[in-house]
PDB file of C-alpha atoms in Angstrom:
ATOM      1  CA  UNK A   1     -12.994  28.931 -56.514  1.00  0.00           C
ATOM      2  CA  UNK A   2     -14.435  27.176 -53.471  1.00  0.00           C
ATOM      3  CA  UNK A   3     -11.430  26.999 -50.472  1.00  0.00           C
ATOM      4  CA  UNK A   4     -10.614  23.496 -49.580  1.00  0.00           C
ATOM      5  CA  UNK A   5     -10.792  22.327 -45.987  1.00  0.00           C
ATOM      6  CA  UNK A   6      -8.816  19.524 -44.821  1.00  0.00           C
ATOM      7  CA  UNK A   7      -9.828  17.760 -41.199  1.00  0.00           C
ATOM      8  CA  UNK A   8      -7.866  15.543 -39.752  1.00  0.00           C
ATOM      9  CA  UNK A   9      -9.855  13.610 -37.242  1.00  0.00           C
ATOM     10  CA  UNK A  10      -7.695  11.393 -34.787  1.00  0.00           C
ATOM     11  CA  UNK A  11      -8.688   7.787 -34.063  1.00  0.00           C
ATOM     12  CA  UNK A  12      -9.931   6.768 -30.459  1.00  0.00           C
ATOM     13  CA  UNK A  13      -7.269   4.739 -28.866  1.00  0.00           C
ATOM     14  CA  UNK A  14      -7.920   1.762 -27.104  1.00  0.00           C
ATOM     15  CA  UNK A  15      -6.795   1.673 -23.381  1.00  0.00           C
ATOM     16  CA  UNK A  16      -3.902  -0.134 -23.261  1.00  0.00           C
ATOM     17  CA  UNK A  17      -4.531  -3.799 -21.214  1.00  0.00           C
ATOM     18  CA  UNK A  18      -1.504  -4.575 -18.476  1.00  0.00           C
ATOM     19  CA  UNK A  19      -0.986  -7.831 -17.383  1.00  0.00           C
ATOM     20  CA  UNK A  20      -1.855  -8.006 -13.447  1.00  0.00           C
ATOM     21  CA  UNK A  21       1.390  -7.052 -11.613  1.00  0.00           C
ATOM     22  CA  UNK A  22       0.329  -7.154  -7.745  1.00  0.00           C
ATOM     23  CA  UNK A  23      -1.700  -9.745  -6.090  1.00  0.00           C
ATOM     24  CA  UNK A  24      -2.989 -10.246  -2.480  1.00  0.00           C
ATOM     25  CA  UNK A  25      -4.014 -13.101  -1.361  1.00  0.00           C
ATOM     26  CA  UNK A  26      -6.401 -13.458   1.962  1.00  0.00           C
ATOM     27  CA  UNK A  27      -6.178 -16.588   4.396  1.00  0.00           C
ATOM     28  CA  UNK A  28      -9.102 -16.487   6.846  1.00  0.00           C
ATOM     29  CA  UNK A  29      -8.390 -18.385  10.139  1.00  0.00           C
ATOM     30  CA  UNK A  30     -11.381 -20.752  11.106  1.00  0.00           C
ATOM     31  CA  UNK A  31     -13.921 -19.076  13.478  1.00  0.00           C
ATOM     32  CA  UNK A  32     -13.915 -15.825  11.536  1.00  0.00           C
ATOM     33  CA  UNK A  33     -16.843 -14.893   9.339  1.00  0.00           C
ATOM     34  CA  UNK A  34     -15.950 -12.944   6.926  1.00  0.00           C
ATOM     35  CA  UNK A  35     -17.605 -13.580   3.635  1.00  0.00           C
ATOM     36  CA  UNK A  36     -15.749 -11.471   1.369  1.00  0.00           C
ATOM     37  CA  UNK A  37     -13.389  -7.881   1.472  1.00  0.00           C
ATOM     38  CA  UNK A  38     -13.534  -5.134  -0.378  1.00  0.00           C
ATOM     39  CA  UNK A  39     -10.398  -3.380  -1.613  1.00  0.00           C
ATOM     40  CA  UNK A  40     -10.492   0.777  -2.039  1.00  0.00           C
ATOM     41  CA  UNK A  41      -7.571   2.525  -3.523  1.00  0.00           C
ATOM     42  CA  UNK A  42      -6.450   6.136  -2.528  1.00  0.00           C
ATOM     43  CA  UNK A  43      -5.573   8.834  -4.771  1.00  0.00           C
ATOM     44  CA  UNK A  44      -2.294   9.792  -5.072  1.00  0.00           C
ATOM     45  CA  UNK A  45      -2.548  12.854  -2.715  1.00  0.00           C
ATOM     46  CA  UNK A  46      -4.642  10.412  -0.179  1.00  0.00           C
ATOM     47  CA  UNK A  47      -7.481  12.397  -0.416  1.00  0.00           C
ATOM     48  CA  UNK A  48     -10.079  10.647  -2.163  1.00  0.00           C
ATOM     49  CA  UNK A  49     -10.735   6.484  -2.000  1.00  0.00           C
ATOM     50  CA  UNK A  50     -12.491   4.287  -4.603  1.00  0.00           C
ATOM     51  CA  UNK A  51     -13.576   0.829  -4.143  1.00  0.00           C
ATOM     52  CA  UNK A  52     -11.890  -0.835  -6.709  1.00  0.00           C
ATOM     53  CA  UNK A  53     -13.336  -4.211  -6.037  1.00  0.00           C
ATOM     54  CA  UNK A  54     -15.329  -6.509  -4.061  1.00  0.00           C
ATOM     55  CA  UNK A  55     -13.628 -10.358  -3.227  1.00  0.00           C
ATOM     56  CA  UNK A  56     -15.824 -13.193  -2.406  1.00  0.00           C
ATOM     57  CA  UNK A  57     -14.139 -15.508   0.712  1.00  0.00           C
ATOM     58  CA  UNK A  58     -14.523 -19.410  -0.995  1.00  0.00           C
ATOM     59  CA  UNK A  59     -13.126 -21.642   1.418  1.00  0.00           C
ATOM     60  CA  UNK A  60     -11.678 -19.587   3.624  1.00  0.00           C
ATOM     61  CA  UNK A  61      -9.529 -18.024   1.146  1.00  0.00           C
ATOM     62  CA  UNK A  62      -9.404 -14.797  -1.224  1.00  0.00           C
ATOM     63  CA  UNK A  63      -7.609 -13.510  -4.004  1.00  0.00           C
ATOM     64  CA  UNK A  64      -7.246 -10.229  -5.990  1.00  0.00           C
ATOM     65  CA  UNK A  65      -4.769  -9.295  -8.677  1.00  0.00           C
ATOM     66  CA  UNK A  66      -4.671  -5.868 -11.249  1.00  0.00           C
ATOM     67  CA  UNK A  67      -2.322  -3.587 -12.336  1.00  0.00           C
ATOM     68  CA  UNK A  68      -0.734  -0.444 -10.531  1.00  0.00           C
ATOM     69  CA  UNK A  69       2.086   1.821 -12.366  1.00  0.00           C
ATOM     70  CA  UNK A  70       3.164   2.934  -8.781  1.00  0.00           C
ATOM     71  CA  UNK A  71       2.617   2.468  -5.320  1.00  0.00           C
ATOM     72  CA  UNK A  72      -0.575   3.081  -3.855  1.00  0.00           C
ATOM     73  CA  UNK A  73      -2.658   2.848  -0.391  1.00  0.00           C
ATOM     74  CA  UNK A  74      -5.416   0.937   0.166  1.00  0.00           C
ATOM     75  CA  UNK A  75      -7.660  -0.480   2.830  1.00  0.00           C
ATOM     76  CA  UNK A  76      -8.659  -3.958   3.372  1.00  0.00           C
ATOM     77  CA  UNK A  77     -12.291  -4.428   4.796  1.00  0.00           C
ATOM     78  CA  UNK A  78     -14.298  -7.138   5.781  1.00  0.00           C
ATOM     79  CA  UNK A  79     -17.752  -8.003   4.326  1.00  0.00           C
ATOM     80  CA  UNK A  80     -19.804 -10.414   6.715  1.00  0.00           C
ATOM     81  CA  UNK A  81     -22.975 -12.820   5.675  1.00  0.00           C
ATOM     82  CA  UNK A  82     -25.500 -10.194   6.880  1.00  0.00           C
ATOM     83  CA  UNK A  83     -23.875  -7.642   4.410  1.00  0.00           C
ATOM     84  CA  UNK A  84     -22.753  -5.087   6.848  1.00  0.00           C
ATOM     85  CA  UNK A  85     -19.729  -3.797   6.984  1.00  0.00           C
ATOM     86  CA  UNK A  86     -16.126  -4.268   9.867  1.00  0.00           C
ATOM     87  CA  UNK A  87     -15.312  -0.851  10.628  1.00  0.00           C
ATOM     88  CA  UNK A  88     -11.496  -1.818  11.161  1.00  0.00           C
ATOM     89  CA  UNK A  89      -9.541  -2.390   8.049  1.00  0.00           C
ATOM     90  CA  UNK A  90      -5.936  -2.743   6.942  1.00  0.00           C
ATOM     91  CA  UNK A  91      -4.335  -0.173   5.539  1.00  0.00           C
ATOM     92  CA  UNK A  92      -1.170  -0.968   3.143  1.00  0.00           C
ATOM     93  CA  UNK A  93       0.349  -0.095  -0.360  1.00  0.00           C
ATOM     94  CA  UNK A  94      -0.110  -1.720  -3.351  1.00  0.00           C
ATOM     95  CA  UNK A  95       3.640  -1.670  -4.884  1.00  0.00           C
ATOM     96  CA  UNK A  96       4.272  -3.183  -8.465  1.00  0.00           C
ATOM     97  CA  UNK A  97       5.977  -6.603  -9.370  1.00  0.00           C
ATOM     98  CA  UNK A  98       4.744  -7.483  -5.096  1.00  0.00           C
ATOM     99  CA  UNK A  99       2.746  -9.881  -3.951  1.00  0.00           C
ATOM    100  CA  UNK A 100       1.217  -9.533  -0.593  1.00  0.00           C
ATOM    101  CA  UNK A 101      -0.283 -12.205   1.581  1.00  0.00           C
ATOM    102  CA  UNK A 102      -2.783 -11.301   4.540  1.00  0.00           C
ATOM    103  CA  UNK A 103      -3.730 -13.718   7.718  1.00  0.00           C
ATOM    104  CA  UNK A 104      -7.194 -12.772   9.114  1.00  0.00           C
ATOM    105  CA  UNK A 105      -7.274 -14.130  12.914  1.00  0.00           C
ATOM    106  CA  UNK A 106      -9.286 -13.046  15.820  1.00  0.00           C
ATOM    107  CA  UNK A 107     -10.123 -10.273  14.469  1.00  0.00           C
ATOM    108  CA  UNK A 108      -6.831  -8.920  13.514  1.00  0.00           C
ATOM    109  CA  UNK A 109      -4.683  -8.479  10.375  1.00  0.00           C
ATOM    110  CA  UNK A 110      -0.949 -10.170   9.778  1.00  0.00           C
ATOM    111  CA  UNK A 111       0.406  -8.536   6.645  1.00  0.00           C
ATOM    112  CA  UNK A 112       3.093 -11.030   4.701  1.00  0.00           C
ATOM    113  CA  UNK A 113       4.450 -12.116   1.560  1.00  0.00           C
ATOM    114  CA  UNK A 114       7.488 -10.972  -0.680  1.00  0.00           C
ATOM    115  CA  UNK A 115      10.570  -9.397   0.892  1.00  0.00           C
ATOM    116  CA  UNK A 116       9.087  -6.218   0.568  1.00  0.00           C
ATOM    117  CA  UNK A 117       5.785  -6.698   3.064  1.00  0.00           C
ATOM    118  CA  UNK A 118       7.952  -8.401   5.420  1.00  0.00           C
ATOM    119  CA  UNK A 119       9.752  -5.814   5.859  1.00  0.00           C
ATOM    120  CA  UNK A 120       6.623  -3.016   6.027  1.00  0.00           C
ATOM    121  CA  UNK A 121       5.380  -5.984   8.184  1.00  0.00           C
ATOM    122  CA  UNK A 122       8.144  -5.631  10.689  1.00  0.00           C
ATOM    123  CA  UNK A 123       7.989  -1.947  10.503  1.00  0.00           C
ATOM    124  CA  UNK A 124       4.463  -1.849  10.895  1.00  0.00           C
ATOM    125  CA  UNK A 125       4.635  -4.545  13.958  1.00  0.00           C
ATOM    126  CA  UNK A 126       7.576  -2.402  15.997  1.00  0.00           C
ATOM    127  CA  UNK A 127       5.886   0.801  15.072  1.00  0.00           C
ATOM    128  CA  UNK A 128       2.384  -0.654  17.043  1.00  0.00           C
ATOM    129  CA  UNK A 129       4.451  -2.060  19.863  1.00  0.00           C
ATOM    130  CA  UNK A 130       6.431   0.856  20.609  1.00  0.00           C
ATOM    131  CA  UNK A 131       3.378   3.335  20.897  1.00  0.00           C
ATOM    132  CA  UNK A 132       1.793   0.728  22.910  1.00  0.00           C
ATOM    133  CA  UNK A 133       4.364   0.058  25.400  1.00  0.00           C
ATOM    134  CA  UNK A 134       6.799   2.981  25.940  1.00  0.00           C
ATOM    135  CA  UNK A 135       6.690   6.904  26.593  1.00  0.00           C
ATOM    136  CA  UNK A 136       6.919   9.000  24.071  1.00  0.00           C
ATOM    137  CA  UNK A 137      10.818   9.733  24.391  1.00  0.00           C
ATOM    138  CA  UNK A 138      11.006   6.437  24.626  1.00  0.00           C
ATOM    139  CA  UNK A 139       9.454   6.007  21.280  1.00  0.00           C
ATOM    140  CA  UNK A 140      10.658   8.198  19.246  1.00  0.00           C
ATOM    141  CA  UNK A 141      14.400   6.845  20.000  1.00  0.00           C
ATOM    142  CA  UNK A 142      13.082   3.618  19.289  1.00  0.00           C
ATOM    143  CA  UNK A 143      11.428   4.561  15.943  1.00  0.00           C
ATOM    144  CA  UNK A 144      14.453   6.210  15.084  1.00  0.00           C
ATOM    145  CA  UNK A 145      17.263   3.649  15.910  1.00  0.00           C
ATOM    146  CA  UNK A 146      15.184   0.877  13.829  1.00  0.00           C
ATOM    147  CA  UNK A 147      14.912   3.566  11.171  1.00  0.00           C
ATOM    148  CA  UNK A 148      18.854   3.432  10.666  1.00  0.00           C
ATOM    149  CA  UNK A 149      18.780   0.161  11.187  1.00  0.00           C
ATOM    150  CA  UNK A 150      16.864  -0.731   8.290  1.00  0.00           C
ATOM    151  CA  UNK A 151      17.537   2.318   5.857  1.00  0.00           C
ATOM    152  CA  UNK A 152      18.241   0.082   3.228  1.00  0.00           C
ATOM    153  CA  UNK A 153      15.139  -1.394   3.454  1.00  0.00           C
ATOM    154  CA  UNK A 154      12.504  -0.553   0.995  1.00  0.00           C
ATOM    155  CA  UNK A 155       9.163  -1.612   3.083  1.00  0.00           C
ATOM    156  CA  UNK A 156      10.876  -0.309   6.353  1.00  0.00           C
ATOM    157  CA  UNK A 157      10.614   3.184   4.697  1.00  0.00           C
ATOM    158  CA  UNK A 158       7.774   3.278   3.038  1.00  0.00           C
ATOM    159  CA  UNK A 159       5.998   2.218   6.194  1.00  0.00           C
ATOM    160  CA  UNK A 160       7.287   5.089   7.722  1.00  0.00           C
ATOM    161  CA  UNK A 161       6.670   7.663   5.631  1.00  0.00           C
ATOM    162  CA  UNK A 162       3.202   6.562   4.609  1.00  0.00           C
ATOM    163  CA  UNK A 163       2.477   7.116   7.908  1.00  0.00           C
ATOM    164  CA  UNK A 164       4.663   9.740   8.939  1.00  0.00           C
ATOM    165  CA  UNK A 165       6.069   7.775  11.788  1.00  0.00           C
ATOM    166  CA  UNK A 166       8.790  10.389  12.242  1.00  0.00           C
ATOM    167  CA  UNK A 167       9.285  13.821  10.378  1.00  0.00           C
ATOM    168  CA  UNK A 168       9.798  13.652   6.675  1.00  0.00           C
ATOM    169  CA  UNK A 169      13.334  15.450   6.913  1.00  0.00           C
ATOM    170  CA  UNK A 170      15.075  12.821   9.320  1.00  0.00           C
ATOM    171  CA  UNK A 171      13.573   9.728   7.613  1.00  0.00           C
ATOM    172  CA  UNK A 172      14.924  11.387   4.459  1.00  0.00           C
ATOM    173  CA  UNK A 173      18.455  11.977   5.942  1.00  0.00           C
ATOM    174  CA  UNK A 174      18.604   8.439   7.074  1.00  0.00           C
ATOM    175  CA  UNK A 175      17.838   6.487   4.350  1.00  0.00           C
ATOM    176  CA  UNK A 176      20.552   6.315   1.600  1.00  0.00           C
ATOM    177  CA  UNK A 177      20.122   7.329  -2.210  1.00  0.00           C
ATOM    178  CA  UNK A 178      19.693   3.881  -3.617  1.00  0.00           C
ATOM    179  CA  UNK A 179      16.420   3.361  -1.656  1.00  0.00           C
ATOM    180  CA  UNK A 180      15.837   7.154  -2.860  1.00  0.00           C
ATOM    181  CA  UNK A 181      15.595   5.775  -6.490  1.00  0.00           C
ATOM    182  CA  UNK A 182      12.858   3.319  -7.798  1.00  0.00           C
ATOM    183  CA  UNK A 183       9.503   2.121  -6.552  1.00  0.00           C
ATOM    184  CA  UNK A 184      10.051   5.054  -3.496  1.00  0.00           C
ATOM    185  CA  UNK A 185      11.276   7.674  -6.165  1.00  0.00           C
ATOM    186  CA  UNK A 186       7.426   7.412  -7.496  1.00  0.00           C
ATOM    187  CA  UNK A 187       5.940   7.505  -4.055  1.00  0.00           C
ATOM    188  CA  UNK A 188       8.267  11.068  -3.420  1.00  0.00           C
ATOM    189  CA  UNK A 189       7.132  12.492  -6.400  1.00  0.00           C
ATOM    190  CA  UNK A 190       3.937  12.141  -5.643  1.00  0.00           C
ATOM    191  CA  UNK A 191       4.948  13.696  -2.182  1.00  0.00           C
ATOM    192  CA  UNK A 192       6.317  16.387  -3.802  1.00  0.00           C
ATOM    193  CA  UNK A 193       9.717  15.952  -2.382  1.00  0.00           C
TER     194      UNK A 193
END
């Protein structure tokens, strides 16, 4: 008698569709010529970047929205009519259920919207100021005193450590467990810490 062989052969899933849970919008101040931005999305370990898409400026105005299951890095660079390329960008995360809003003018980049981009935002803004206009001393008190200031805040920290505006260790001894938990819980683990 002939053996019988059974093969089970599995069925090709589908990807699984999300519903867009980030958006950005762009604003582009009158006198500025950008024509469109494209969007490129960093790896988790921030080695490697992909475009991920290319917006179109219509009226002075741009929008994006997708899906991210954690928080990730991107930069935000301009397109002009000619088709070359600004070689400054803005650099900030993409963080589910946000919504960010950026203000192109003269040539520079505001970063709004929700709670939590205001606060990266504010971060980001003191952060810019203080290595501008202070020694280094000076700064590093200054990065640190806002730091406790604003433990609680989500964006504050993230700012900080995307960047690693001061060493991992004391931002991680300042901030308290809550903000340790969540959307920042996925961006440690991906830290390895």
């Amino acid at each position: 008698m002939t053996p019988t062989y059974y093969f089970y052969i599995k069925k090709a899933t589908k990807p699984v569709a999300h519903e867009p849970n980030f958006k950005v919008d762009i604003t582009v101040s009158q006198g500025i010529n950008d024509s469109g931005y494209l969007i490129s999305m960093y790896d988790r370990d921030m080695v490697r970047c992909t475009q991920i898409a290319d917006i179109a400026v219509v009226n002075r105005k741009a929008s994006f929205a997708t899906y991210v299951d954690e928080p990730r890095m991107v930069d935000l660079t301009a397109t002009f009519p000619d088709g070359s390329i600004c070689t400054h960008c803005v650099r900030f995360p993409f963080v589910p259920g946000e919504h960010a809003e950026v203000k192109v003018m003269n040539g520079t980049f505001h970063l709004t919207g929700t709670t939590f981009y205001k606060q990266y935002s504010d971060a980001d803004e003191l952060i810019e100021n203080a290595e501008k206009y202070h020694k280094s001393e000076e700064t590093q008190a200054l990065l640190l005193d806002y730091l406790k200031k604003h433990a609680d805040e989500e964006g504050c920290v993230m700012r900080y450590m995307h960047h690693d505006v001061l060493p991992r260790e004391t931002i991680l001894s300042i901030i308290p467990d809550k903000v340790k938990t969540g959307r920042l819980r996925m961006f440690l683990q991906q830290e390895g810490i």
